mmCIF file of C-alpha atoms in Angstrom:
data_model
loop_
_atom_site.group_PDB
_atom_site.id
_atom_site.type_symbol
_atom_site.label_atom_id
_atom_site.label_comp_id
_atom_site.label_asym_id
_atom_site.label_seq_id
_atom_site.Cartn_x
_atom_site.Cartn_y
_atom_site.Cartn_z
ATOM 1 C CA UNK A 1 148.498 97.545 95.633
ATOM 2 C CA UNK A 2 145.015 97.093 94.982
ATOM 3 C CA UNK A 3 144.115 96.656 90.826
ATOM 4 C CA UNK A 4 141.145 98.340 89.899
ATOM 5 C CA UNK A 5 138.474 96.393 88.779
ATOM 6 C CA UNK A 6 136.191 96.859 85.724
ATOM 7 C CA UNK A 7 136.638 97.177 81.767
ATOM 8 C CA UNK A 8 137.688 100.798 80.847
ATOM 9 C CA UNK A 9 135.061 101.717 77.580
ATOM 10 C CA UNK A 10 137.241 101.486 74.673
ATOM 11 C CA UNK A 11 137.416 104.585 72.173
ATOM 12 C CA UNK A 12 135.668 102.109 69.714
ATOM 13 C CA UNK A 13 133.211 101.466 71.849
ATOM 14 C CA UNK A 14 132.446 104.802 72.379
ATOM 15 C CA UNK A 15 131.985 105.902 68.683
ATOM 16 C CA UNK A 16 129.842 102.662 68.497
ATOM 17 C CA UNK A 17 127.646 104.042 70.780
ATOM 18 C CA UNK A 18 128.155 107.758 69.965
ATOM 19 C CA UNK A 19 124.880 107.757 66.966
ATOM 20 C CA UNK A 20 122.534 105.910 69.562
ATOM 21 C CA UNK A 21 123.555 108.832 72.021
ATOM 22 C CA UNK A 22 123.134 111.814 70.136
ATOM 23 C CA UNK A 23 119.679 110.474 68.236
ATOM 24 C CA UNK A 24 118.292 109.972 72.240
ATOM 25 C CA UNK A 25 119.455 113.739 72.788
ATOM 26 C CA UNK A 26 117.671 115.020 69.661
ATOM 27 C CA UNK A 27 114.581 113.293 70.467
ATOM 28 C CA UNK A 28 114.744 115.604 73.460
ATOM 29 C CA UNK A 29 115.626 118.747 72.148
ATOM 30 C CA UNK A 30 113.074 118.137 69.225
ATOM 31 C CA UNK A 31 110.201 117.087 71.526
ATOM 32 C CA UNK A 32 110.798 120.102 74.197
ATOM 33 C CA UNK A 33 111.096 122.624 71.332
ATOM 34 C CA UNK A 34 109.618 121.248 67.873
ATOM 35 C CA UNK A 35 111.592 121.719 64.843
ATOM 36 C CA UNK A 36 112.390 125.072 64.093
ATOM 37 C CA UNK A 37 113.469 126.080 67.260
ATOM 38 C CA UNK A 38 115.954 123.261 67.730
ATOM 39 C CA UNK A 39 119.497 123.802 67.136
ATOM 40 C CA UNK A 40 122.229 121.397 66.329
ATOM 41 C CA UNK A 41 123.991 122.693 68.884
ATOM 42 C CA UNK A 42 121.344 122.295 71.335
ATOM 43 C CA UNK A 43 121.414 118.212 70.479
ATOM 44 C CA UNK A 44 125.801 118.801 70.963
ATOM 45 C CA UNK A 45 125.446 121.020 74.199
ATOM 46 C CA UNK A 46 123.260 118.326 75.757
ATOM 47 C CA UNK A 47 126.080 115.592 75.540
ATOM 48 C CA UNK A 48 128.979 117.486 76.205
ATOM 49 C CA UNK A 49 130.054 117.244 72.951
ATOM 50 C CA UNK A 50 130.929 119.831 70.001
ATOM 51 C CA UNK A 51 128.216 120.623 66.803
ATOM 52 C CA UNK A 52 131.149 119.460 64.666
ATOM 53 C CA UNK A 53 130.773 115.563 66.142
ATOM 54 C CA UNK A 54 127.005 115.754 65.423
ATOM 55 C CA UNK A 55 127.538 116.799 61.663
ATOM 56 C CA UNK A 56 130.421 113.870 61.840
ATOM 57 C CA UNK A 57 127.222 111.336 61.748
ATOM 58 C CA UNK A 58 124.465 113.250 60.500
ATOM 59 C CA UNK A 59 125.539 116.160 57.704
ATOM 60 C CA UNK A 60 122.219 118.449 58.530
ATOM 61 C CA UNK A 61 119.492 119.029 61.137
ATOM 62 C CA UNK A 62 117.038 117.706 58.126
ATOM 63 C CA UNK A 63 119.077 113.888 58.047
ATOM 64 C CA UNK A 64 118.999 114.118 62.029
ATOM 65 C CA UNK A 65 115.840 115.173 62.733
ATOM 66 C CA UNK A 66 114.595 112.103 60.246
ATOM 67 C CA UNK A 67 116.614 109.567 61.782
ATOM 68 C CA UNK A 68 116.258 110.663 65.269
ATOM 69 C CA UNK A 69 112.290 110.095 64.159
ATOM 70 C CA UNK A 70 112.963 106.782 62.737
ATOM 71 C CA UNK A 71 115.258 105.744 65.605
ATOM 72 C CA UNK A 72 112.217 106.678 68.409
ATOM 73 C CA UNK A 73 109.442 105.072 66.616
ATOM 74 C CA UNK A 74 111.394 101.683 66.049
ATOM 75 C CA UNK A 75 112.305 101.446 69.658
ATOM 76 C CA UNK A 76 108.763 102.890 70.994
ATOM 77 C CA UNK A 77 106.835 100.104 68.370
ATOM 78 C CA UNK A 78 109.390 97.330 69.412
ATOM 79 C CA UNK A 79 106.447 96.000 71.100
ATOM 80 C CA UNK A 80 104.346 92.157 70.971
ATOM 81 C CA UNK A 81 101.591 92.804 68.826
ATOM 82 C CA UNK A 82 101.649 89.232 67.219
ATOM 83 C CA UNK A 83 98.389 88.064 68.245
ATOM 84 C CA UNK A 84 99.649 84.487 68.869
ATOM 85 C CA UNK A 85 100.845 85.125 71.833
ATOM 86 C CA UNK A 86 96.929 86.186 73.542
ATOM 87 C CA UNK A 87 94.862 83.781 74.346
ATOM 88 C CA UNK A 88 90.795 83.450 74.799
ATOM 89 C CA UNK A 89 88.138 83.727 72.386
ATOM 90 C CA UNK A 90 88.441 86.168 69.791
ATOM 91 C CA UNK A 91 86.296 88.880 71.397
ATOM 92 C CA UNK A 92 88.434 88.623 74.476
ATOM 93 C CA UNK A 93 92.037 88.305 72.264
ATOM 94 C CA UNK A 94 90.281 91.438 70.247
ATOM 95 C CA UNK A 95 89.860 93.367 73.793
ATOM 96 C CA UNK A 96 93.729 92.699 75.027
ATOM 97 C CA UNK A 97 95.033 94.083 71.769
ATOM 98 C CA UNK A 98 92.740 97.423 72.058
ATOM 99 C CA UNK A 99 93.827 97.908 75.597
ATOM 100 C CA UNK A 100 97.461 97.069 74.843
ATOM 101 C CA UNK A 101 97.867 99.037 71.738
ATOM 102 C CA UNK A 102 96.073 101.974 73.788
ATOM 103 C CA UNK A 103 98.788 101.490 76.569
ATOM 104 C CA UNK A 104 101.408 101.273 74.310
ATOM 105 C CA UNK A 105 100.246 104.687 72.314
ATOM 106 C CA UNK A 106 98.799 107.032 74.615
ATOM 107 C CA UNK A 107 100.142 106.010 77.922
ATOM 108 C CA UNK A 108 103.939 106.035 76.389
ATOM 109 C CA UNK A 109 105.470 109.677 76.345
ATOM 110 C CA UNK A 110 107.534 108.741 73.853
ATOM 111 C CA UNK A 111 105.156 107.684 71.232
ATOM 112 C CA UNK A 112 102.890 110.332 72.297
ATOM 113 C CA UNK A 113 105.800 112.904 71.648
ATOM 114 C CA UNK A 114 106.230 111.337 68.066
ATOM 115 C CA UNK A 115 102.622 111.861 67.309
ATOM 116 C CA UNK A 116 103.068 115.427 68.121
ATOM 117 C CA UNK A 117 106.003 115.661 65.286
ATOM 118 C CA UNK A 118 104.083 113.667 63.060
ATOM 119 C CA UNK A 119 101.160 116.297 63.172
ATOM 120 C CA UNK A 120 103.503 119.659 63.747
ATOM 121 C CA UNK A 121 106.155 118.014 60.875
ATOM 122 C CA UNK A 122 103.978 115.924 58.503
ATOM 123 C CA UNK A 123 103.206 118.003 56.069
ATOM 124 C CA UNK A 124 106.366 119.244 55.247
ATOM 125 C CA UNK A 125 108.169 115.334 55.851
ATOM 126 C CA UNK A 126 105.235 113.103 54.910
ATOM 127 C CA UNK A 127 107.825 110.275 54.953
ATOM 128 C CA UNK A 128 107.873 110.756 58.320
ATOM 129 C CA UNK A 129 104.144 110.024 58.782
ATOM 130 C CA UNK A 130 104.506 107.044 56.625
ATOM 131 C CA UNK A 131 107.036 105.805 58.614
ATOM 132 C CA UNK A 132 104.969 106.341 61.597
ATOM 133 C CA UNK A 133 101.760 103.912 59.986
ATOM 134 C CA UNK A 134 104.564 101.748 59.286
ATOM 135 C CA UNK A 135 105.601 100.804 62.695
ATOM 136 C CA UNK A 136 102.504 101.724 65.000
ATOM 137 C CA UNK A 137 99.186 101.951 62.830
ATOM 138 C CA UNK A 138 99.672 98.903 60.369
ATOM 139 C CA UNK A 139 100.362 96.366 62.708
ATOM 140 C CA UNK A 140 97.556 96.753 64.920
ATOM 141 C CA UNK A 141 94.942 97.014 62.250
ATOM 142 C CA UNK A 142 96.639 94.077 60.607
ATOM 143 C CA UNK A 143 95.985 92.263 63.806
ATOM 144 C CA UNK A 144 92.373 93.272 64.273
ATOM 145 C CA UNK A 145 91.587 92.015 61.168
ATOM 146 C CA UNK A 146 92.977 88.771 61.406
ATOM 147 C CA UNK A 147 91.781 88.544 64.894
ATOM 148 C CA UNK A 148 87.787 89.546 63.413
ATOM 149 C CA UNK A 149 88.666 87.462 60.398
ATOM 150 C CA UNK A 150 88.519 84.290 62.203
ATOM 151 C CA UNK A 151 85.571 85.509 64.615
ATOM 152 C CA UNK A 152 83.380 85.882 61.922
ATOM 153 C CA UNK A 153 84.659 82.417 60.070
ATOM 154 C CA UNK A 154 84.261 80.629 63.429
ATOM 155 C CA UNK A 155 80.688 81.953 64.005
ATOM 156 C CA UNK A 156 81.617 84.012 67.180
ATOM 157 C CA UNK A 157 81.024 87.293 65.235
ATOM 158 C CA UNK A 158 79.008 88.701 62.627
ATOM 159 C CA UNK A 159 79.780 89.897 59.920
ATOM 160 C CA UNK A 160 78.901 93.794 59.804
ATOM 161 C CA UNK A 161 80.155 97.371 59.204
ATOM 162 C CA UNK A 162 82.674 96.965 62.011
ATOM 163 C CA UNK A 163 84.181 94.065 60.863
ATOM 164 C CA UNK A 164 84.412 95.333 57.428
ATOM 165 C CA UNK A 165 86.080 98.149 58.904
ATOM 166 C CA UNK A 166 88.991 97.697 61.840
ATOM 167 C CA UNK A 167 89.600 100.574 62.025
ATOM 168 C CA UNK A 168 86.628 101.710 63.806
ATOM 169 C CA UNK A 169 87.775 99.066 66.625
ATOM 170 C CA UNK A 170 90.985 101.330 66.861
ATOM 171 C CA UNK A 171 89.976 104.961 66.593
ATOM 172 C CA UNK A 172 88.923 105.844 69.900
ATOM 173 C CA UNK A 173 93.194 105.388 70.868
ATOM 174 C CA UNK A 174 94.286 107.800 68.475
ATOM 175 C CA UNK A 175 91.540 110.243 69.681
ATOM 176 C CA UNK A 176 92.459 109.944 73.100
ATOM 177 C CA UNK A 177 96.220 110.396 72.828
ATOM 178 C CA UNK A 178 95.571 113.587 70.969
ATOM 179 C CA UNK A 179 93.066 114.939 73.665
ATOM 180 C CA UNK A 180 95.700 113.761 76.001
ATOM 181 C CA UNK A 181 98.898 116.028 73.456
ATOM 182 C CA UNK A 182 95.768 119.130 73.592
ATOM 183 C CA UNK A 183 94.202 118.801 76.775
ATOM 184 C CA UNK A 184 96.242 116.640 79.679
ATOM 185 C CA UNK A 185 97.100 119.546 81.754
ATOM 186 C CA UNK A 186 93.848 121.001 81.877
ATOM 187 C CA UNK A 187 90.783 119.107 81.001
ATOM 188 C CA UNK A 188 92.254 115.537 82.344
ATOM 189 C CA UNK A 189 90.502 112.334 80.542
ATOM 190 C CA UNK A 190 90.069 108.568 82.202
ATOM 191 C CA UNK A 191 91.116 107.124 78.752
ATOM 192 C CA UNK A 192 91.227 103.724 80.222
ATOM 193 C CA UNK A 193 87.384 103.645 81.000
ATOM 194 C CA UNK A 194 86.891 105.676 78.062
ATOM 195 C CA UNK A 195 88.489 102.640 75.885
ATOM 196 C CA UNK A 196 86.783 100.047 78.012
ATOM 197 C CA UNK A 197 83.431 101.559 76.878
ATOM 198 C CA UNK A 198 84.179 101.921 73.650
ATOM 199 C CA UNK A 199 85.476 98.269 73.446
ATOM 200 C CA UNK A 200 82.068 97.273 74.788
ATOM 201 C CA UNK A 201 80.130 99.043 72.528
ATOM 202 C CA UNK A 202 81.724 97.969 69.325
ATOM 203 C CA UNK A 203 81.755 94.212 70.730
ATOM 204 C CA UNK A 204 77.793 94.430 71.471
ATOM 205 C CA UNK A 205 77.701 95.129 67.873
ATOM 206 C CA UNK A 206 80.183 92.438 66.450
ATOM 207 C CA UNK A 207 79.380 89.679 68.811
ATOM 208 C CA UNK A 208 76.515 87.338 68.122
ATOM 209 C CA UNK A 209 73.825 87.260 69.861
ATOM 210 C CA UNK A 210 73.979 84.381 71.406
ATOM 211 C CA UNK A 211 77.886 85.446 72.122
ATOM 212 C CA UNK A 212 76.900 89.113 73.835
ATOM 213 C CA UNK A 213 79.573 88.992 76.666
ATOM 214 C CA UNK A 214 77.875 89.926 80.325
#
């Protein structure tokens, strides 16, 4: 008699993994429909399971639609954006982070989805959009100013406007993953070149002179 092979998933392991499960559901349900028009039951139908067991972990569609939101964006921003791990002169480390965060924001459905929450939801859950500077915005400004920090200690880059002012280095990816929430199905952006140029015309004005990259 042949023994069958393999670890049967234990009922404990099941409920362990039972909140992961339904928040990935809701995330789905909440990005196909928005809010409003989500139902509980919706988030139960999708895994087979009754509205009673999603209630069991999350007592309204308020708590779940908060968590499922808190549950996306730490996953989506669980990301490297240390800058010790780039390497090159600061105007090249300074490029890689742009190009990365830009990947990691509008080239990620997932982020882009909670974006499109954030701005549909965040007036009425503005805990929800501080969440969201939390984990995506704050870490990547916080890194382009250390990163232009020591360029302009070390001489490579002047001290101006821009460097006062990261954020300008960053705007052109939030601009381009809304265009992209807006417009992607029918006025289709390159938002790579567009963030190439835009990285090249900030660093023209940060670099010194005698630093202007070719």
């Amino acid at each position: 008699m042949t023994k069958r092979v393999g670890k049967k998933t234990s009922r404990a392991e099941r409920r362990a993994r039972r909140p992961h499960e339904i928040l990935e559901a809701a995330f789905e349900e909440f990005a196909a429909k928005g809010y409003a028009a989500t139902r509980v039951e919706d988030v139960a139908t999708r895994l087979g399971i009754t509205k009673g067991t999603v209630y069991l972990y999350f007592p309204t569609k308020d708590v779940l639609f908060q968590e499922m939101f808190r549950h996306a964006s730490t996953s989506s921003a669980d990301r490297p954006t240390a800058i010790g791990g780039l390497r090159g002169s600061c105007a090249e480390r300074i490029r890689a982070l742009l190009l990365i965060a830009y990947e990691n924001t509008a080239n990620d459905r997932k982020t882009r989805e909670l974006l499109r929450l954030s701005v549909a939801e965040g007036a009425r859950l503005p805990e929800m959009v501080d969440c969201r500077h939390e984990l995506f915005i704050a870490p990547t400004l916080a890194a382009l100013t250390a990163l232009v920090e020591e360029g302009v200690k070390s001489g490579e880059l002047r001290r101006d406007t821009a460097a006062e002012t990261p954020d300008v280095l960053a705007s052109l990816i939030f601009q381009v993953a809304v265009w992209l929430l807006m417009f992607a199905d029918r006025k289709p952006i390159d938002g790579k070149a567009l963030m190439e140029a835009h990285i090249e015309l900030v660093m023209s004005g940060l670099l010194q002179r005698s630093e202007q990259m070719v």
